mmCIF file of C-alpha atoms in Angstrom:
data_model
loop_
_atom_site.group_PDB
_atom_site.id
_atom_site.type_symbol
_atom_site.label_atom_id
_atom_site.label_comp_id
_atom_site.label_asym_id
_atom_site.label_seq_id
_atom_site.Cartn_x
_atom_site.Cartn_y
_atom_site.Cartn_z
ATOM 1 C CA UNK A 10 12.229 37.729 75.828
ATOM 2 C CA UNK A 11 15.398 39.319 77.267
ATOM 3 C CA UNK A 12 13.820 42.783 76.881
ATOM 4 C CA UNK A 13 10.720 41.801 78.877
ATOM 5 C CA UNK A 14 8.524 41.714 75.784
ATOM 6 C CA UNK A 15 6.093 39.020 74.684
ATOM 7 C CA UNK A 16 6.072 37.331 71.276
ATOM 8 C CA UNK A 17 3.408 39.535 69.675
ATOM 9 C CA UNK A 18 5.070 42.791 70.825
ATOM 10 C CA UNK A 19 1.515 44.121 70.962
ATOM 11 C CA UNK A 20 1.657 46.891 73.524
ATOM 12 C CA UNK A 21 -2.067 47.720 73.629
ATOM 13 C CA UNK A 22 -3.736 44.343 72.993
ATOM 14 C CA UNK A 23 -1.826 41.123 73.653
ATOM 15 C CA UNK A 24 0.786 42.208 76.216
ATOM 16 C CA UNK A 25 -1.749 43.548 78.731
ATOM 17 C CA UNK A 26 -3.861 40.415 78.224
ATOM 18 C CA UNK A 27 -0.857 38.167 78.926
ATOM 19 C CA UNK A 28 0.076 40.217 82.004
ATOM 20 C CA UNK A 29 -3.444 39.988 83.376
ATOM 21 C CA UNK A 30 -3.669 36.242 82.691
ATOM 22 C CA UNK A 31 -0.357 35.472 84.404
ATOM 23 C CA UNK A 32 -1.391 37.520 87.439
ATOM 24 C CA UNK A 33 -4.699 35.633 87.639
ATOM 25 C CA UNK A 34 -2.984 32.232 87.474
ATOM 26 C CA UNK A 35 -0.329 33.324 89.965
ATOM 27 C CA UNK A 36 -3.012 34.560 92.374
ATOM 28 C CA UNK A 37 -5.512 31.705 92.130
ATOM 29 C CA UNK A 38 -3.052 28.806 91.911
ATOM 30 C CA UNK A 39 -0.506 30.313 94.316
ATOM 31 C CA UNK A 40 2.305 30.343 91.752
ATOM 32 C CA UNK A 41 4.207 33.536 92.653
ATOM 33 C CA UNK A 42 6.958 32.791 90.098
ATOM 34 C CA UNK A 43 4.490 33.824 87.386
ATOM 35 C CA UNK A 44 4.621 37.402 88.643
ATOM 36 C CA UNK A 45 8.203 37.733 87.420
ATOM 37 C CA UNK A 46 7.575 37.979 83.630
ATOM 38 C CA UNK A 47 4.774 40.438 84.382
ATOM 39 C CA UNK A 48 7.117 42.636 86.409
ATOM 40 C CA UNK A 49 9.652 42.601 83.576
ATOM 41 C CA UNK A 50 7.039 43.475 80.962
ATOM 42 C CA UNK A 51 5.566 46.275 83.062
ATOM 43 C CA UNK A 52 9.031 47.721 83.727
ATOM 44 C CA UNK A 53 9.795 47.666 79.998
ATOM 45 C CA UNK A 54 6.469 49.301 79.173
ATOM 46 C CA UNK A 55 7.331 52.314 81.353
ATOM 47 C CA UNK A 56 9.863 53.225 78.634
ATOM 48 C CA UNK A 57 7.287 52.830 75.859
ATOM 49 C CA UNK A 58 5.062 55.626 77.177
ATOM 50 C CA UNK A 59 5.015 59.009 75.448
ATOM 51 C CA UNK A 60 4.741 62.229 77.510
ATOM 52 C CA UNK A 61 1.003 62.508 76.722
ATOM 53 C CA UNK A 62 0.357 58.987 78.013
ATOM 54 C CA UNK A 63 0.101 57.206 74.657
ATOM 55 C CA UNK A 64 2.033 53.971 74.157
ATOM 56 C CA UNK A 65 4.454 53.110 71.348
ATOM 57 C CA UNK A 66 2.770 50.623 68.991
ATOM 58 C CA UNK A 67 5.114 50.727 65.987
ATOM 59 C CA UNK A 68 6.858 47.443 66.833
ATOM 60 C CA UNK A 69 3.660 45.425 67.254
ATOM 61 C CA UNK A 70 3.112 42.315 65.152
ATOM 62 C CA UNK A 71 -0.661 42.513 65.549
ATOM 63 C CA UNK A 72 -3.592 44.711 64.611
ATOM 64 C CA UNK A 73 -2.606 47.554 66.924
ATOM 65 C CA UNK A 74 0.533 48.295 64.896
ATOM 66 C CA UNK A 75 0.839 52.027 64.136
ATOM 67 C CA UNK A 76 -2.414 52.732 65.993
ATOM 68 C CA UNK A 77 -2.817 55.355 68.678
ATOM 69 C CA UNK A 78 -2.526 53.395 71.875
ATOM 70 C CA UNK A 79 -3.516 53.970 75.467
ATOM 71 C CA UNK A 80 -1.968 52.151 78.458
ATOM 72 C CA UNK A 81 -5.450 51.758 80.021
ATOM 73 C CA UNK A 82 -5.448 47.989 79.556
ATOM 74 C CA UNK A 83 -2.381 47.778 81.786
ATOM 75 C CA UNK A 84 -4.202 49.505 84.643
ATOM 76 C CA UNK A 85 -5.191 46.279 86.431
ATOM 77 C CA UNK A 86 -1.674 44.829 86.218
ATOM 78 C CA UNK A 87 0.065 48.010 87.348
ATOM 79 C CA UNK A 88 -2.353 48.503 90.231
ATOM 80 C CA UNK A 89 -2.240 44.858 91.312
ATOM 81 C CA UNK A 90 1.561 44.672 91.409
ATOM 82 C CA UNK A 91 1.907 48.152 92.892
ATOM 83 C CA UNK A 92 -0.099 46.866 95.859
ATOM 84 C CA UNK A 93 1.416 43.381 95.896
ATOM 85 C CA UNK A 94 5.035 44.561 95.709
ATOM 86 C CA UNK A 95 4.761 48.035 97.215
ATOM 87 C CA UNK A 96 6.131 49.340 93.892
ATOM 88 C CA UNK A 97 6.034 53.148 93.753
ATOM 89 C CA UNK A 98 6.728 53.360 90.002
ATOM 90 C CA UNK A 99 3.838 51.050 89.231
ATOM 91 C CA UNK A 100 1.650 53.129 91.537
ATOM 92 C CA UNK A 101 2.694 56.298 89.721
ATOM 93 C CA UNK A 102 1.837 54.913 86.273
ATOM 94 C CA UNK A 103 -1.499 53.612 87.604
ATOM 95 C CA UNK A 104 -2.322 57.125 88.795
ATOM 96 C CA UNK A 105 -1.153 58.556 85.467
ATOM 97 C CA UNK A 106 -3.535 56.204 83.644
ATOM 98 C CA UNK A 107 -6.324 57.407 85.924
ATOM 99 C CA UNK A 108 -5.539 60.992 84.888
ATOM 100 C CA UNK A 109 -4.961 60.486 81.145
ATOM 101 C CA UNK A 110 -7.206 57.532 80.218
ATOM 102 C CA UNK A 111 -9.856 57.331 82.937
ATOM 103 C CA UNK A 112 -12.739 56.750 80.509
ATOM 104 C CA UNK A 113 -10.946 53.742 79.024
ATOM 105 C CA UNK A 114 -10.540 51.946 82.354
ATOM 106 C CA UNK A 115 -13.190 49.228 82.651
ATOM 107 C CA UNK A 116 -12.291 47.370 85.821
ATOM 108 C CA UNK A 117 -15.530 47.146 87.830
ATOM 109 C CA UNK A 118 -15.503 43.338 87.729
ATOM 110 C CA UNK A 119 -11.894 43.225 88.893
ATOM 111 C CA UNK A 120 -12.644 45.450 91.895
ATOM 112 C CA UNK A 121 -15.694 43.317 92.771
ATOM 113 C CA UNK A 122 -13.706 40.080 92.483
ATOM 114 C CA UNK A 123 -10.648 41.446 94.288
ATOM 115 C CA UNK A 124 -11.678 43.950 96.967
ATOM 116 C CA UNK A 125 -8.010 44.427 97.885
ATOM 117 C CA UNK A 126 -7.559 46.346 94.615
ATOM 118 C CA UNK A 127 -9.370 49.273 96.243
ATOM 119 C CA UNK A 128 -6.642 49.714 98.849
ATOM 120 C CA UNK A 129 -4.631 52.922 98.829
ATOM 121 C CA UNK A 130 -1.743 52.734 96.393
ATOM 122 C CA UNK A 131 1.822 53.192 97.663
ATOM 123 C CA UNK A 132 3.420 56.606 97.346
ATOM 124 C CA UNK A 133 4.586 57.518 93.855
ATOM 125 C CA UNK A 134 8.169 56.945 92.814
ATOM 126 C CA UNK A 135 9.540 58.966 89.886
ATOM 127 C CA UNK A 136 8.729 57.627 86.422
ATOM 128 C CA UNK A 137 11.437 57.609 83.718
ATOM 129 C CA UNK A 138 11.261 60.842 81.721
ATOM 130 C CA UNK A 139 14.920 61.349 80.727
ATOM 131 C CA UNK A 140 16.564 58.339 79.138
ATOM 132 C CA UNK A 141 18.053 56.700 76.061
ATOM 133 C CA UNK A 142 17.278 53.007 76.293
ATOM 134 C CA UNK A 143 17.958 50.281 73.735
ATOM 135 C CA UNK A 144 15.945 47.067 73.623
ATOM 136 C CA UNK A 145 18.307 44.890 71.554
ATOM 137 C CA UNK A 146 16.069 41.843 71.249
ATOM 138 C CA UNK A 147 13.246 44.014 69.893
ATOM 139 C CA UNK A 148 15.666 46.007 67.713
ATOM 140 C CA UNK A 149 14.176 49.216 69.103
ATOM 141 C CA UNK A 150 15.521 52.272 70.886
ATOM 142 C CA UNK A 151 13.480 54.667 72.982
ATOM 143 C CA UNK A 152 14.732 58.164 73.787
ATOM 144 C CA UNK A 153 12.857 60.630 75.938
ATOM 145 C CA UNK A 154 13.879 64.062 77.145
ATOM 146 C CA UNK A 155 10.964 65.538 79.039
ATOM 147 C CA UNK A 156 8.300 66.431 76.465
ATOM 148 C CA UNK A 157 10.352 65.079 73.534
ATOM 149 C CA UNK A 158 9.958 61.385 72.756
ATOM 150 C CA UNK A 159 11.637 59.471 69.934
ATOM 151 C CA UNK A 160 11.523 55.855 68.749
ATOM 152 C CA UNK A 161 14.056 54.201 66.418
ATOM 153 C CA UNK A 162 13.261 50.837 64.854
ATOM 154 C CA UNK A 163 15.004 48.207 62.759
ATOM 155 C CA UNK A 164 13.140 45.592 60.717
ATOM 156 C CA UNK A 165 10.302 48.074 60.291
ATOM 157 C CA UNK A 166 9.201 50.375 57.433
ATOM 158 C CA UNK A 167 8.810 53.112 60.081
ATOM 159 C CA UNK A 168 12.424 53.782 60.951
ATOM 160 C CA UNK A 169 11.752 56.723 63.278
ATOM 161 C CA UNK A 170 8.873 58.446 65.045
ATOM 162 C CA UNK A 171 8.869 61.514 67.255
ATOM 163 C CA UNK A 172 6.632 63.441 69.644
ATOM 164 C CA UNK A 173 7.126 66.939 70.959
ATOM 165 C CA UNK A 174 4.214 68.125 73.033
ATOM 166 C CA UNK A 175 1.057 67.844 70.928
ATOM 167 C CA UNK A 176 3.034 67.509 67.684
ATOM 168 C CA UNK A 177 3.326 63.928 66.425
ATOM 169 C CA UNK A 178 5.612 62.828 63.616
ATOM 170 C CA UNK A 179 4.141 59.351 63.427
ATOM 171 C CA UNK A 180 6.583 57.949 60.889
ATOM 172 C CA UNK A 181 9.716 58.647 58.885
ATOM 173 C CA UNK A 182 10.063 56.238 55.967
ATOM 174 C CA UNK A 183 12.547 55.827 53.127
ATOM 175 C CA UNK A 184 11.738 54.141 49.819
ATOM 176 C CA UNK A 185 13.384 53.788 46.431
ATOM 177 C CA UNK A 186 12.184 52.605 43.015
ATOM 178 C CA UNK A 187 14.487 49.600 43.025
ATOM 179 C CA UNK A 188 13.107 46.370 41.529
ATOM 180 C CA UNK A 189 9.914 46.594 43.562
ATOM 181 C CA UNK A 190 11.688 46.022 46.859
ATOM 182 C CA UNK A 191 13.033 49.430 47.777
ATOM 183 C CA UNK A 192 11.037 49.983 50.985
ATOM 184 C CA UNK A 193 13.699 50.605 53.592
ATOM 185 C CA UNK A 194 13.726 48.475 56.732
ATOM 186 C CA UNK A 195 16.962 48.378 58.678
ATOM 187 C CA UNK A 196 18.449 44.903 58.950
ATOM 188 C CA UNK A 197 19.694 45.574 62.493
ATOM 189 C CA UNK A 198 19.989 48.431 64.961
ATOM 190 C CA UNK A 199 23.609 49.415 65.635
ATOM 191 C CA UNK A 200 24.532 51.818 68.412
ATOM 192 C CA UNK A 201 27.919 53.463 67.980
ATOM 193 C CA UNK A 202 29.302 56.520 69.745
ATOM 194 C CA UNK A 203 25.822 57.728 70.633
ATOM 195 C CA UNK A 204 24.527 57.284 67.058
ATOM 196 C CA UNK A 205 21.838 54.834 66.047
ATOM 197 C CA UNK A 206 22.572 53.291 62.645
ATOM 198 C CA UNK A 207 20.242 51.337 60.356
ATOM 199 C CA UNK A 208 21.485 49.661 57.167
ATOM 200 C CA UNK A 209 19.915 47.862 54.235
ATOM 201 C CA UNK A 210 21.578 46.197 51.246
ATOM 202 C CA UNK A 211 19.551 45.293 48.145
ATOM 203 C CA UNK A 212 20.373 43.471 44.934
ATOM 204 C CA UNK A 213 18.302 43.426 41.756
ATOM 205 C CA UNK A 214 19.338 41.352 38.735
ATOM 206 C CA UNK A 215 18.108 41.191 35.176
ATOM 207 C CA UNK A 216 17.488 37.750 33.654
ATOM 208 C CA UNK A 217 18.698 36.362 30.327
ATOM 209 C CA UNK A 218 16.561 34.216 28.030
ATOM 210 C CA UNK A 219 16.775 30.441 28.301
ATOM 211 C CA UNK A 220 20.134 29.137 27.141
ATOM 212 C CA UNK A 221 20.509 27.089 23.922
ATOM 213 C CA UNK A 222 21.064 24.041 26.101
ATOM 214 C CA UNK A 223 17.815 24.634 27.975
ATOM 215 C CA UNK A 224 15.929 25.140 24.731
ATOM 216 C CA UNK A 225 17.422 21.959 23.298
ATOM 217 C CA UNK A 226 16.274 20.096 26.404
ATOM 218 C CA UNK A 227 12.732 21.409 25.866
ATOM 219 C CA UNK A 228 12.512 23.638 28.937
ATOM 220 C CA UNK A 229 10.200 25.994 27.026
ATOM 221 C CA UNK A 230 7.773 23.186 26.145
ATOM 222 C CA UNK A 231 7.239 21.666 29.593
ATOM 223 C CA UNK A 232 3.604 21.215 30.666
ATOM 224 C CA UNK A 233 1.653 20.028 33.672
ATOM 225 C CA UNK A 234 0.031 16.580 33.605
ATOM 226 C CA UNK A 235 -3.112 18.355 32.388
ATOM 227 C CA UNK A 236 -1.244 19.808 29.427
ATOM 228 C CA UNK A 237 -1.015 23.390 30.727
ATOM 229 C CA UNK A 238 2.316 25.115 29.938
ATOM 230 C CA UNK A 239 4.519 25.534 33.014
ATOM 231 C CA UNK A 240 5.551 29.188 33.457
ATOM 232 C CA UNK A 241 9.278 29.602 33.116
ATOM 233 C CA UNK A 242 10.698 30.600 36.497
ATOM 234 C CA UNK A 243 13.296 33.302 36.850
ATOM 235 C CA UNK A 244 15.248 30.776 38.891
ATOM 236 C CA UNK A 245 15.853 28.782 35.711
ATOM 237 C CA UNK A 246 17.255 31.790 33.783
ATOM 238 C CA UNK A 247 20.741 33.171 34.093
ATOM 239 C CA UNK A 248 20.886 36.419 36.132
ATOM 240 C CA UNK A 249 22.996 39.254 34.754
ATOM 241 C CA UNK A 250 23.691 42.954 35.191
ATOM 242 C CA UNK A 251 23.163 42.713 38.931
ATOM 243 C CA UNK A 252 22.309 46.126 40.427
ATOM 244 C CA UNK A 253 23.045 47.026 44.032
ATOM 245 C CA UNK A 254 21.761 49.671 46.398
ATOM 246 C CA UNK A 255 23.017 50.196 49.957
ATOM 247 C CA UNK A 256 21.118 52.575 52.234
ATOM 248 C CA UNK A 257 22.239 53.812 55.637
ATOM 249 C CA UNK A 258 20.296 55.946 58.084
ATOM 250 C CA UNK A 259 22.213 57.393 61.029
ATOM 251 C CA UNK A 260 20.305 59.101 63.844
ATOM 252 C CA UNK A 261 21.903 61.269 66.498
ATOM 253 C CA UNK A 262 20.179 62.869 69.482
ATOM 254 C CA UNK A 263 21.145 65.709 71.756
ATOM 255 C CA UNK A 264 18.867 67.208 74.407
ATOM 256 C CA UNK A 265 15.720 66.020 72.644
ATOM 257 C CA UNK A 266 16.769 67.188 69.158
ATOM 258 C CA UNK A 267 17.254 64.502 66.529
ATOM 259 C CA UNK A 268 19.381 64.640 63.398
ATOM 260 C CA UNK A 269 18.783 62.085 60.657
ATOM 261 C CA UNK A 270 21.374 61.463 57.960
ATOM 262 C CA UNK A 271 20.495 59.437 54.855
ATOM 263 C CA UNK A 272 23.140 57.902 52.574
ATOM 264 C CA UNK A 273 22.525 55.788 49.480
ATOM 265 C CA UNK A 274 25.232 54.188 47.359
ATOM 266 C CA UNK A 275 25.186 51.924 44.323
ATOM 267 C CA UNK A 276 23.164 52.038 41.122
ATOM 268 C CA UNK A 277 22.845 55.660 39.974
ATOM 269 C CA UNK A 278 19.674 57.526 38.998
ATOM 270 C CA UNK A 279 17.410 55.542 41.354
ATOM 271 C CA UNK A 280 14.413 57.675 42.453
ATOM 272 C CA UNK A 281 14.243 57.965 46.240
ATOM 273 C CA UNK A 282 11.561 59.362 48.542
ATOM 274 C CA UNK A 283 11.781 60.307 52.204
ATOM 275 C CA UNK A 284 8.369 60.488 53.823
ATOM 276 C CA UNK A 285 7.509 62.416 56.984
ATOM 277 C CA UNK A 286 4.030 61.372 58.118
ATOM 278 C CA UNK A 287 2.611 63.877 60.586
ATOM 279 C CA UNK A 288 -0.551 63.218 62.557
ATOM 280 C CA UNK A 289 -3.683 64.620 60.977
ATOM 281 C CA UNK A 290 -4.873 67.875 62.422
ATOM 282 C CA UNK A 291 -1.548 69.584 62.965
ATOM 283 C CA UNK A 292 -0.236 72.682 61.222
ATOM 284 C CA UNK A 293 3.300 73.230 59.965
#
């Protein structure tokens, strides 16, 4: 996609598999144009890496979503293109994977099949460690300031996650008791004046009984061909007393410190919960 991401957005399972497959086809069938989507995906992934070497998985559409992820499966692709292109950034991340996830690298067969992989990597080029980067197609923003690493997501129950050193706030979530659909997921990610804004608008109606006209027409006595009564759908009943709830989350960042502002407007007396899910094993 325009961000360099593949359909599954699976940063520890499917994306590295797709990268590896495209490289293999490009190499064996002499189709160098297939390297280009791999380059774009590997460049994007550089901005998905936390300071400790883990990879952001919150946006995934597959089984690795919200799991602790290692970039080890990208090792082959980064090393191959570092050598093929003379890319110092790819060489640097390959060496970082060797340092942080060596035991997860299983590439003996690749080195046997492609002896050139054992060549000396190019000199390292600096990796991105100070940035605020928005991936609009993925509706995701990544912000890193040295050891501080934050992720902001729309269309996701996890609206924010944060790392500072060994401390991991794996998810911030917002939910309300609003007609069974109050789990907040921003409809879009807006970036305005350095603030990242997520919005959600909900409506919840009540439903009136069947009208006299519907009763006269026998709507309450309809059955299936087998004689089983047909449940009366809410769609056939008049909605009334429509309730509305609008939630806005605005996130601002300065020098690795994040401020989250929550605003809810609409139906009063709605219970609301803000959840901060820290990684097990820490101590407040």
